[in-house]
Amino acid sequence: MNKRIAPHKLNFDTGWAYSPAPESIDHVHIKDQYKLFIGGKFVAPKAGKYFNTINPANEKVLARVAQAGATDVDRAVNAARGAYDNIWSKMKPAERGKYIYRIARIIQERAREFAVIESVDGGKPIREARDVDIPLAAAHFFYYAGWADKLNYAFPCRTPQSLGVAGQIIPWNFPLLMAAWKIAPALACGNTVVLKPAETTPLTALKLAEVIEAADLPPGVVNILTGDGSTGAAIVNHDDVNKIAFTGSTNVGRIIQHALAGTDKKYTLELGGKAANIIFADAAIDQAVEGVVNAIFFNQGHVCCAGSRLLVQESVADEVVFKLKERMQTLIVGDPLDKNTDIGAINSAAQLERINAYLDLGQEEGAEMFQCGGKNPDKGYWCQPTLFTNVAQSHRVVREEIFGPVLAIQTFRTLDEAVAKANNTQYGLSGGIWTDKGAKIFNVGAKIRAGVIWANTFNKFDPTSPFGGYKESGVGREGGMHGLSAYLDLH
Ligand code: NAP
Ligand code: MG
């Protein structure tokens, strides 16, 4: 079982192997340096500071990006306020909708370029960026464009009113998609925006700024500020911001909640997760195993709602673990731009260090660790898919979010035990149920304290469907009609 496999040389009995199939990058244009997008123009940061964004698959610098300070945040909020007061809040909703449609269409037209940039800046496989991130980002703009002139129908007998300026702070795991989740509903509801992407993945947000320029949005409606945590904090603490939308870690979410306590700013927080994927003995086992691979290994486990815990009914546990290990040997870790790649680069050196610390910790705690022993590329940040078995509920690898391709497996005997174990966590973002019985899906689904439950599938997203957490996974919902109310005052 512990076979060593080199990338692209799957040494299977059948003898087949993949040849490298790299995505073409000739059509991609990345500038050497990017400024801040404020008031419809790219402007230099006041303090003149820039930082590098790198490709985590080869550690090469892709571009220099502006570091926004408090003065730049102030300029951006003022631009957003001006655009809100003078143009956007006064515009006919149907006209607002047309601008949002235009953004959606331009993203679709430039989808191939966006996909490559998402892949090189963040390390995710091109397959994921091309098939999931970029089409879904466009779909969110299309979906919310349709709501712009129908808010009264979404909230009958109420008077929906925009909030003003929304400060939006997003993480590095789905950079363009998170920007779309934030910007599209905010604009549809008549708000203007100041958005800060994560430090390690600023490029698709900056490309989105170019799209917004091309869509001819009135200056100041969307402002994009690159920077670090201090830029995010300056947005949160700015007096003239009416709403904060944050996606990121539970720790930073807590800091933001403290900062907002006692103010009249509205907020939504989308935070961490430690989802349980539950496989019952009556499930279609091969499908379930594939679902588990999709839930935790694809996209390097860099998914807030990843199924990072697996609960398997005892009678099928050996079979599931055997099949999972077999499937893991066929997973290709390597060049994110190769269309065959399943698991790309870990987003940053710091994240890899965090994951590796958990791999050591799991073994120190007494868990059994399994990896296939594939060879990592020489440069860049990599982690082979990893299983922990023989774990206890008290182990930190079972309790804490690792945010890497690491799965902790536990067993259960009864349905009640599965539910109790699944709910024994500080988080409540998502969960998965694998069973042949529809009644069991409804029974267990109703008992799991999590915002999203997938049944016989995992990690499926749609703009019409709300997303968000229970417990320490967050406050509020994004997506669907629920996502509108987060950007409105409803009288
Ligand atoms: P993070 O460290 O919390 O950062 C998220 C964003 O906040 C980044 O833009 C970051 O800037 C910024 N930030 C850092 N400190 C801040 C502060 N004091 N005030 C305001 N903003 C600040 O999270 P991450 O490591 O980038 O992302 C991983 C986490 O996001 C995981 O926990 C994951 O579960 C969660 N996540 C949740 C969802 C969801 O929908 N629930 C979706 C995706 C990810 P820098 O980049 O410069 O640090
Ligand atoms: Mg980068």
Coordinates of C-alpha atoms and ligand atoms in Angstrom, one line a residue:
M1 CA 0.0 0.0 0.0
N2 CA 2.9 2.4 0.7
K3 CA 4.0 2.6 -2.9
R4 CA 6.1 5.5 -4.0
I5 CA 4.8 7.2 -7.1
A6 CA 6.4 9.9 -9.1
P7 CA 4.2 12.6 -10.6
H8 CA 2.9 11.7 -14.1
K9 CA 4.2 8.1 -13.8
L10 CA 1.4 6.1 -12.2
N11 CA 3.0 2.8 -11.9
F12 CA -0.2 0.8 -12.1
D13 CA -0.5 -2.8 -13.2
T14 CA -2.4 -1.6 -16.3
G15 CA 0.7 0.4 -17.3
W16 CA -1.1 3.6 -18.2
A17 CA 0.3 7.0 -17.4
Y18 CA -0.5 10.6 -18.0
S19 CA 1.8 12.9 -20.0
P20 CA 2.1 16.4 -18.7
A21 CA -0.7 18.6 -20.2
P22 CA 0.2 22.2 -19.2
E23 CA -2.4 25.0 -19.8
S24 CA -1.2 27.6 -22.2
I25 CA -0.3 30.9 -20.7
D26 CA 0.4 33.0 -23.8
H27 CA -2.9 34.9 -23.4
V28 CA -2.2 36.0 -19.8
H29 CA -1.1 39.5 -19.0
I30 CA 0.3 40.2 -15.6
K31 CA 1.9 43.6 -15.0
D32 CA 5.1 44.0 -13.1
Q33 CA 3.5 46.4 -10.6
Y34 CA -0.1 47.1 -9.5
K35 CA -1.4 50.2 -7.8
L36 CA -4.6 50.6 -5.8
F37 CA -7.9 50.9 -7.5
I38 CA -9.6 54.0 -5.9
G39 CA -12.3 56.2 -7.4
G40 CA -12.2 54.4 -10.8
K41 CA -8.4 54.9 -11.2
F42 CA -5.2 53.0 -10.4
V43 CA -3.4 55.3 -8.0
A44 CA -0.1 54.9 -6.1
P45 CA -0.2 54.2 -2.4
K46 CA 0.4 57.3 -0.3
A47 CA 3.4 55.8 1.5
G48 CA 4.9 54.4 -1.7
K49 CA 5.1 50.9 -0.3
Y50 CA 4.8 47.7 -2.4
F51 CA 5.1 44.0 -1.6
N52 CA 5.6 40.9 -3.8
T53 CA 3.1 38.3 -4.7
I54 CA 4.7 35.0 -5.6
N55 CA 3.7 31.8 -7.4
P56 CA 3.7 29.2 -4.6
A57 CA 4.5 26.4 -7.0
N58 CA 7.9 27.8 -7.9
E59 CA 8.5 30.7 -5.5
K60 CA 9.0 33.1 -8.4
V61 CA 7.7 36.7 -8.0
L62 CA 4.7 37.4 -10.2
A63 CA 4.2 41.1 -9.5
R64 CA 4.7 43.9 -7.0
V65 CA 1.5 45.0 -5.4
A66 CA 0.7 48.2 -3.5
Q67 CA 0.4 48.2 0.3
A68 CA -2.6 50.3 1.3
G69 CA -2.2 52.3 4.5
A70 CA -4.8 54.1 6.6
T71 CA -4.6 57.2 4.4
D72 CA -5.4 55.1 1.3
V73 CA -8.3 53.4 3.2
D74 CA -9.6 56.8 4.0
R75 CA -9.4 57.9 0.3
A76 CA -11.1 54.7 -0.8
V77 CA -14.0 55.0 1.7
N78 CA -14.4 58.7 0.7
A79 CA -14.6 57.7 -3.0
A80 CA -17.1 55.0 -2.1
R81 CA -19.2 57.4 0.0
G82 CA -19.2 60.0 -2.8
A83 CA -20.3 57.4 -5.4
Y84 CA -23.0 56.1 -3.0
D85 CA -24.4 59.5 -2.2
N86 CA -24.3 61.0 -5.7
I87 CA -24.7 58.2 -8.1
W88 CA -25.3 54.6 -7.1
S89 CA -28.0 54.9 -4.4
K90 CA -29.9 57.3 -6.8
M91 CA -29.6 55.1 -9.9
K92 CA -32.6 53.1 -11.1
P93 CA -32.2 49.5 -9.8
A94 CA -32.6 48.1 -13.4
E95 CA -29.6 50.3 -14.5
R96 CA -27.5 49.0 -11.6
G97 CA -28.4 45.5 -12.7
K98 CA -27.1 46.2 -16.2
Y99 CA -23.7 47.1 -14.9
I100 CA -23.5 43.9 -12.8
Y101 CA -24.5 41.9 -15.9
R102 CA -21.7 43.6 -17.8
I103 CA -19.2 42.5 -15.1
A104 CA -20.4 38.9 -15.3
R105 CA -20.1 38.9 -19.1
I106 CA -16.6 40.3 -19.1
I107 CA -15.5 37.7 -16.5
Q108 CA -16.9 35.0 -18.8
E109 CA -15.0 36.5 -21.8
R110 CA -11.8 36.6 -19.9
A111 CA -12.3 33.3 -18.0
R112 CA -9.2 31.6 -19.4
E113 CA -7.0 34.4 -18.3
F114 CA -8.6 34.6 -14.9
A115 CA -8.2 30.8 -14.4
V116 CA -4.5 30.9 -15.1
I117 CA -3.9 33.9 -12.8
E118 CA -5.9 32.3 -10.0
S119 CA -3.8 29.1 -10.4
V120 CA -0.4 30.8 -10.5
D121 CA -1.0 33.3 -7.7
G122 CA -2.6 30.9 -5.3
G123 CA -1.3 27.4 -6.2
K124 CA -4.7 25.8 -7.0
P125 CA -5.0 23.3 -9.9
I126 CA -6.0 24.9 -13.2
R127 CA -8.8 22.3 -13.4
E128 CA -10.4 23.7 -10.2
A129 CA -9.8 27.4 -11.2
R130 CA -11.2 26.8 -14.7
D131 CA -14.2 24.6 -13.8
V132 CA -15.2 25.9 -10.4
D133 CA -13.8 29.3 -9.3
I134 CA -14.2 31.4 -12.4
P135 CA -17.6 30.1 -13.7
L136 CA -19.0 30.4 -10.2
A137 CA -17.7 33.9 -9.8
A138 CA -19.4 34.9 -13.1
A139 CA -22.6 33.0 -12.0
H140 CA -22.8 35.1 -8.8
F141 CA -22.7 38.3 -10.7
F142 CA -25.3 37.0 -13.2
Y143 CA -27.5 35.9 -10.3
Y144 CA -27.4 39.1 -8.2
A145 CA -27.7 41.3 -11.3
G146 CA -31.2 39.8 -11.7
W147 CA -32.2 40.8 -8.1
A148 CA -31.2 44.4 -8.4
D149 CA -34.7 45.6 -9.6
K150 CA -36.6 42.9 -7.7
L151 CA -35.7 43.6 -4.1
N152 CA -39.3 44.5 -3.3
Y153 CA -40.4 41.0 -4.4
A154 CA -37.6 39.4 -2.4
F155 CA -38.9 41.1 0.7
P156 CA -42.7 41.7 0.3
C157 CA -44.4 44.2 2.6
R158 CA -41.0 45.6 3.6
T159 CA -39.0 48.6 2.4
P160 CA -35.5 47.3 1.5
Q161 CA -32.9 50.1 1.7
S162 CA -29.2 50.0 1.0
L163 CA -26.8 50.5 3.8
G164 CA -24.1 52.7 2.3
V165 CA -20.4 51.8 2.1
A166 CA -19.5 48.1 2.6
G167 CA -16.0 47.2 3.7
Q168 CA -15.1 43.7 2.5
I169 CA -12.2 41.5 3.5
I170 CA -11.5 38.1 1.9
P171 CA -9.1 35.2 2.2
W172 CA -6.7 33.4 -0.2
N173 CA -8.5 30.1 -0.9
F174 CA -11.1 31.3 -3.5
P175 CA -9.9 34.8 -4.3
L176 CA -12.1 35.8 -7.2
L177 CA -15.1 33.7 -6.1
M178 CA -15.0 35.4 -2.6
A179 CA -14.7 38.8 -4.3
A180 CA -17.8 37.9 -6.3
W181 CA -19.7 36.6 -3.2
K182 CA -19.0 40.0 -1.6
I183 CA -19.3 42.5 -4.4
A184 CA -22.3 41.2 -6.4
P185 CA -25.0 41.3 -3.7
A186 CA -23.6 44.6 -2.3
L187 CA -23.9 46.3 -5.6
A188 CA -27.3 44.8 -6.4
C189 CA -28.6 46.2 -3.1
G190 CA -27.4 49.6 -4.0
N191 CA -24.2 49.8 -1.8
T192 CA -20.7 50.8 -2.8
V193 CA -17.7 48.8 -1.9
V194 CA -14.1 48.8 -0.6
L195 CA -12.6 45.3 -1.0
K196 CA -9.3 44.0 0.3
P197 CA -8.1 40.7 -1.1
A198 CA -5.6 38.5 0.8
E199 CA -1.9 39.3 0.8
T200 CA -0.9 36.2 -1.1
T201 CA -3.6 36.2 -3.8
P202 CA -4.2 39.8 -4.9
L203 CA -4.0 39.4 -8.7
T204 CA -7.5 38.3 -9.7
A205 CA -9.0 41.0 -7.5
L206 CA -6.8 43.5 -9.4
K207 CA -7.9 41.9 -12.7
L208 CA -11.4 42.4 -11.5
A209 CA -10.6 46.1 -11.0
E210 CA -9.7 46.1 -14.7
V211 CA -13.0 44.4 -15.6
I212 CA -14.9 47.0 -13.5
E213 CA -13.1 49.8 -15.4
A214 CA -14.0 48.1 -18.7
A215 CA -17.6 47.7 -17.6
D216 CA -17.6 51.5 -17.1
L217 CA -18.9 51.4 -13.6
P218 CA -19.2 54.9 -12.1
P219 CA -15.9 55.8 -10.4
G220 CA -15.9 54.9 -6.7
V221 CA -18.6 52.3 -6.7
V222 CA -16.0 49.5 -6.3
N223 CA -12.6 50.3 -4.8
I224 CA -10.0 47.6 -4.4
L225 CA -7.2 47.9 -1.9
T226 CA -4.3 45.4 -1.7
G227 CA -2.5 45.1 1.6
D228 CA -2.0 43.1 4.7
G229 CA -4.0 42.6 8.0
S230 CA -3.4 46.2 9.0
T231 CA -5.2 47.3 5.8
G232 CA -8.1 45.1 6.8
A233 CA -8.1 46.5 10.3
A234 CA -8.2 50.1 8.9
I235 CA -11.2 49.2 6.8
V236 CA -13.0 47.6 9.8
N237 CA -12.3 50.6 12.0
H238 CA -13.1 53.4 9.6
D239 CA -15.9 55.5 10.9
D240 CA -17.7 56.0 7.6
V241 CA -18.1 52.3 6.8
N242 CA -21.7 51.0 7.3
K243 CA -21.2 47.3 6.9
I244 CA -18.3 44.8 7.2
A245 CA -18.3 41.5 5.3
F246 CA -15.4 39.3 6.3
T247 CA -14.4 35.8 5.3
G248 CA -11.4 34.3 7.0
S249 CA -10.2 32.6 10.1
T250 CA -12.2 32.4 13.3
N251 CA -9.4 34.2 15.2
V252 CA -9.5 37.3 13.0
G253 CA -13.3 37.1 13.0
R254 CA -13.2 37.4 16.7
I255 CA -10.9 40.5 16.5
I256 CA -13.3 42.1 14.1
Q257 CA -16.4 41.3 16.2
H258 CA -14.6 43.0 19.2
A259 CA -13.8 46.0 17.1
L260 CA -17.4 46.3 15.8
A261 CA -19.1 45.8 19.2
G262 CA -20.9 49.0 20.3
T263 CA -20.8 50.5 16.8
D264 CA -23.9 50.6 14.5
K265 CA -22.0 48.8 11.7
K266 CA -23.7 45.7 10.3
Y267 CA -21.6 42.7 9.8
T268 CA -21.4 39.2 8.4
L269 CA -18.5 36.8 9.3
E270 CA -17.8 33.6 7.4
L271 CA -15.2 31.8 9.4
G272 CA -13.5 28.4 9.8
G273 CA -14.8 24.8 9.8
K274 CA -14.1 21.2 10.7
A275 CA -16.8 19.4 8.8
A276 CA -17.7 15.8 9.3
N277 CA -18.4 13.6 6.3
I278 CA -20.5 10.6 7.6
I279 CA -20.5 7.3 5.6
F280 CA -23.2 4.9 6.6
A281 CA -22.9 1.2 5.9
D282 CA -25.7 1.3 3.3
A283 CA -23.9 4.0 1.2
A284 CA -22.6 3.4 -2.3
I285 CA -19.0 3.0 -1.1
D286 CA -17.1 3.8 -4.2
Q287 CA -19.0 7.0 -4.7
A288 CA -18.6 7.9 -1.1
V289 CA -14.8 7.4 -1.3
E290 CA -14.7 9.6 -4.4
G291 CA -16.7 12.2 -2.5
V292 CA -14.3 12.1 0.4
V293 CA -11.4 12.7 -2.0
N294 CA -13.2 15.6 -3.4
A295 CA -14.1 16.9 0.0
I296 CA -10.6 17.1 1.5
F297 CA -7.9 16.5 -1.0
F298 CA -8.8 18.5 -4.1
N299 CA -7.8 22.1 -3.8
Q300 CA -5.2 21.1 -1.2
G301 CA -7.8 21.1 1.5
H302 CA -7.8 24.9 1.3
V303 CA -11.6 24.9 1.7
C304 CA -13.4 26.3 4.7
C305 CA -16.2 23.8 4.4
A306 CA -13.7 20.9 3.6
G307 CA -14.8 17.5 4.9
S308 CA -11.7 17.3 7.1
R309 CA -13.2 14.7 9.5
L310 CA -14.5 11.3 8.2
L311 CA -16.9 9.3 10.3
V312 CA -17.4 5.8 8.9
Q313 CA -19.8 3.1 10.2
E314 CA -17.7 0.4 11.8
S315 CA -18.9 -2.5 9.6
V316 CA -17.6 -0.8 6.4
A317 CA -14.6 1.1 7.9
D318 CA -11.9 -1.3 6.7
E319 CA -13.3 -1.3 3.2
V320 CA -13.6 2.5 3.1
V321 CA -10.1 3.0 4.4
F322 CA -8.6 0.4 2.0
K323 CA -10.3 2.0 -1.0
L324 CA -9.4 5.5 0.1
K325 CA -5.7 4.5 0.4
E326 CA -5.9 2.9 -3.1
R327 CA -7.5 6.1 -4.6
M328 CA -4.9 8.3 -2.9
Q329 CA -2.2 6.5 -4.8
T330 CA -3.6 7.8 -8.1
L331 CA -3.8 11.4 -7.0
I332 CA -1.3 13.6 -8.7
V333 CA 0.4 16.3 -6.7
G334 CA 2.3 18.8 -8.8
D335 CA 2.3 21.7 -11.2
P336 CA -1.0 23.5 -10.7
L337 CA -1.0 24.5 -14.4
D338 CA -1.0 20.9 -15.5
K339 CA -4.6 19.8 -16.4
N340 CA -3.9 16.4 -14.8
T341 CA -3.0 17.8 -11.4
D342 CA -5.4 16.9 -8.5
I343 CA -3.5 18.6 -5.7
G344 CA -1.6 21.8 -6.4
A345 CA 0.7 23.9 -4.3
I346 CA 0.0 24.9 -0.7
N347 CA -0.7 28.6 -0.8
S348 CA 2.2 29.9 1.2
A349 CA 5.3 28.9 3.2
A350 CA 3.5 30.0 6.3
Q351 CA 0.5 27.8 5.6
L352 CA 2.8 24.8 4.8
E353 CA 4.5 25.3 8.1
R354 CA 1.2 25.2 9.9
I355 CA 0.1 22.0 8.1
N356 CA 3.4 20.3 8.8
A357 CA 3.2 21.3 12.5
Y358 CA -0.2 19.4 12.5
L359 CA 1.3 16.4 10.8
D360 CA 4.0 16.2 13.6
L361 CA 1.4 16.9 16.3
G362 CA -1.0 14.1 15.1
Q363 CA 1.8 11.6 15.3
E364 CA 2.9 12.9 18.7
E365 CA -0.7 12.5 19.9
G366 CA -0.6 8.8 18.9
A367 CA -2.5 8.8 15.7
E368 CA -1.4 6.6 12.8
M369 CA -0.4 8.7 9.7
F370 CA -0.6 7.4 6.1
Q371 CA 0.8 9.1 3.0
C372 CA 1.6 7.5 -0.3
G373 CA 5.1 8.8 -0.4
G374 CA 5.0 10.6 -3.7
K375 CA 7.9 12.9 -4.5
N376 CA 7.3 16.7 -4.2
P377 CA 8.6 19.1 -6.9
D378 CA 12.0 20.6 -5.8
K379 CA 10.7 24.2 -5.6
G380 CA 7.5 25.5 -4.1
Y381 CA 5.3 24.4 -1.2
W382 CA 3.7 20.9 -1.2
C383 CA 1.9 18.5 1.0
Q384 CA 1.0 14.9 0.1
P385 CA -2.5 13.9 0.9
T386 CA -2.6 12.5 4.4
L387 CA -4.8 10.2 6.5
F388 CA -4.8 10.0 10.3
T389 CA -6.4 6.9 11.7
N390 CA -6.6 5.7 15.4
V391 CA -7.6 9.2 16.4
A392 CA -9.6 10.2 19.5
Q393 CA -12.1 12.9 19.7
S394 CA -9.7 14.8 22.0
H395 CA -6.9 14.9 19.4
R396 CA -6.1 18.3 18.1
V397 CA -6.0 17.0 14.5
V398 CA -9.7 16.1 15.0
R399 CA -10.7 19.3 16.7
E400 CA -8.7 22.1 14.9
E401 CA -8.9 23.4 11.4
I402 CA -5.8 22.4 9.5
F403 CA -6.6 23.9 6.1
G404 CA -4.5 21.3 4.3
P405 CA -5.1 17.9 2.5
V406 CA -5.3 16.1 5.9
L407 CA -8.1 13.8 6.8
A408 CA -8.8 12.4 10.3
I409 CA -10.9 9.2 10.3
Q410 CA -13.1 7.9 13.1
T411 CA -15.7 5.2 13.3
F412 CA -19.2 4.9 14.8
R413 CA -21.7 2.2 15.4
T414 CA -25.1 3.9 15.6
L415 CA -26.7 6.9 14.0
D416 CA -26.9 8.7 17.3
E417 CA -23.2 8.2 17.9
A418 CA -22.4 9.6 14.4
V419 CA -24.5 12.7 15.1
A420 CA -22.9 13.2 18.5
K421 CA -19.4 13.0 17.1
A422 CA -20.2 15.2 14.1
N423 CA -21.6 17.9 16.4
N424 CA -18.7 17.6 18.9
T425 CA -16.9 20.6 17.5
Q426 CA -16.6 24.4 18.0
Y427 CA -17.5 24.8 14.3
G428 CA -20.6 24.3 12.3
L429 CA -20.0 25.3 8.7
S430 CA -20.9 22.2 6.7
G431 CA -21.3 18.4 6.7
G432 CA -21.8 15.4 4.4
I433 CA -24.0 12.3 4.7
W434 CA -23.5 9.2 2.5
T435 CA -26.4 6.7 2.6
D436 CA -28.8 4.9 0.4
K437 CA -31.8 5.9 2.5
G438 CA -33.5 9.2 1.9
A439 CA -35.2 9.2 5.3
K440 CA -31.8 8.9 7.0
I441 CA -30.6 11.9 5.1
F442 CA -33.5 14.0 6.5
N443 CA -33.1 12.6 9.9
V444 CA -29.4 13.1 10.3
G445 CA -29.4 16.3 8.3
A446 CA -31.8 17.9 10.7
K447 CA -29.6 16.9 13.7
I448 CA -26.3 18.2 12.4
R449 CA -25.6 21.8 13.6
A450 CA -24.0 23.1 10.4
G451 CA -25.0 25.7 7.8
V452 CA -24.7 23.4 4.7
I453 CA -25.3 19.6 4.6
W454 CA -24.5 17.8 1.4
A455 CA -26.1 14.4 0.8
N456 CA -24.3 11.8 -1.4
T457 CA -22.1 14.6 -2.8
F458 CA -19.9 17.3 -1.3
N459 CA -18.5 20.8 -2.0
K460 CA -21.3 21.8 -4.5
F461 CA -22.1 25.4 -4.8
D462 CA -24.7 27.5 -6.4
P463 CA -25.4 31.3 -6.2
T464 CA -29.0 30.6 -5.4
S465 CA -28.1 28.7 -2.2
P466 CA -27.3 30.4 1.1
F467 CA -24.0 29.6 2.8
G468 CA -22.8 30.3 6.3
G469 CA -22.0 28.9 9.7
Y470 CA -23.4 27.9 13.1
K471 CA -21.3 28.4 16.3
E472 CA -17.8 29.6 15.7
S473 CA -18.1 29.2 11.9
G474 CA -19.7 32.6 11.6
V475 CA -22.6 35.0 11.7
G476 CA -25.0 35.6 8.8
R477 CA -25.5 34.1 5.4
E478 CA -24.1 34.8 1.9
G479 CA -25.6 33.6 -1.3
G480 CA -29.2 33.3 -2.4
M481 CA -31.9 35.6 -1.2
H482 CA -30.4 35.5 2.3
G483 CA -27.3 37.1 0.9
L484 CA -29.4 40.1 -0.1
S485 CA -30.7 40.8 3.4
A486 CA -27.1 41.1 4.7
Y487 CA -26.7 44.3 2.5
L488 CA -30.1 45.9 3.3
D489 CA -32.0 47.6 6.0
L490 CA -35.4 46.0 6.0
H491 CA -38.1 48.2 7.6
Ligands
NAP1 P1 -7.2 35.2 7.8 O1 -5.8 35.2 8.3 O2 -8.3 35.4 8.9 O3 -7.3 36.4 6.7 C1 -8.5 36.7 6.0 C2 -8.4 38.1 5.5 O4 -8.4 39.0 6.7 C3 -7.1 38.4 4.7 O5 -7.4 39.4 3.7 C4 -6.2 39.0 5.8 O6 -5.2 39.8 5.3 C5 -7.2 39.9 6.6 N1 -6.8 40.2 8.0 C6 -5.9 39.7 8.7 N2 -5.8 40.2 10.0 C7 -6.8 41.1 10.0 C8 -7.3 42.1 11.0 N3 -6.8 42.1 12.2 N4 -8.4 42.8 10.6 C9 -9.0 42.8 9.4 N5 -8.5 41.9 8.4 C10 -7.5 41.1 8.7 O7 -7.7 33.9 7.1 P2 -6.8 33.2 5.9 O8 -5.7 32.5 6.6 O9 -6.5 34.2 4.8 O10 -8.0 32.2 5.3 C11 -8.2 31.0 5.9 C12 -9.4 31.0 6.8 O11 -10.5 31.5 6.1 C13 -9.8 29.6 7.2 O12 -10.0 29.6 8.6 C14 -11.0 29.3 6.5 O13 -11.9 28.4 7.1 C15 -11.6 30.6 6.4 N6 -12.6 30.7 5.2 C16 -13.9 30.7 5.5 C17 -14.9 30.8 4.5 C18 -16.3 30.8 4.8 O14 -17.1 31.1 3.9 N7 -16.7 30.5 6.0 C19 -14.4 30.8 3.2 C20 -13.1 30.8 2.9 C21 -12.1 30.7 4.0 P3 -3.8 39.1 5.0 O15 -4.0 38.2 3.8 O16 -2.9 40.2 4.6 O17 -3.4 38.4 6.2
MG2 MG 0.6 34.7 -4.7

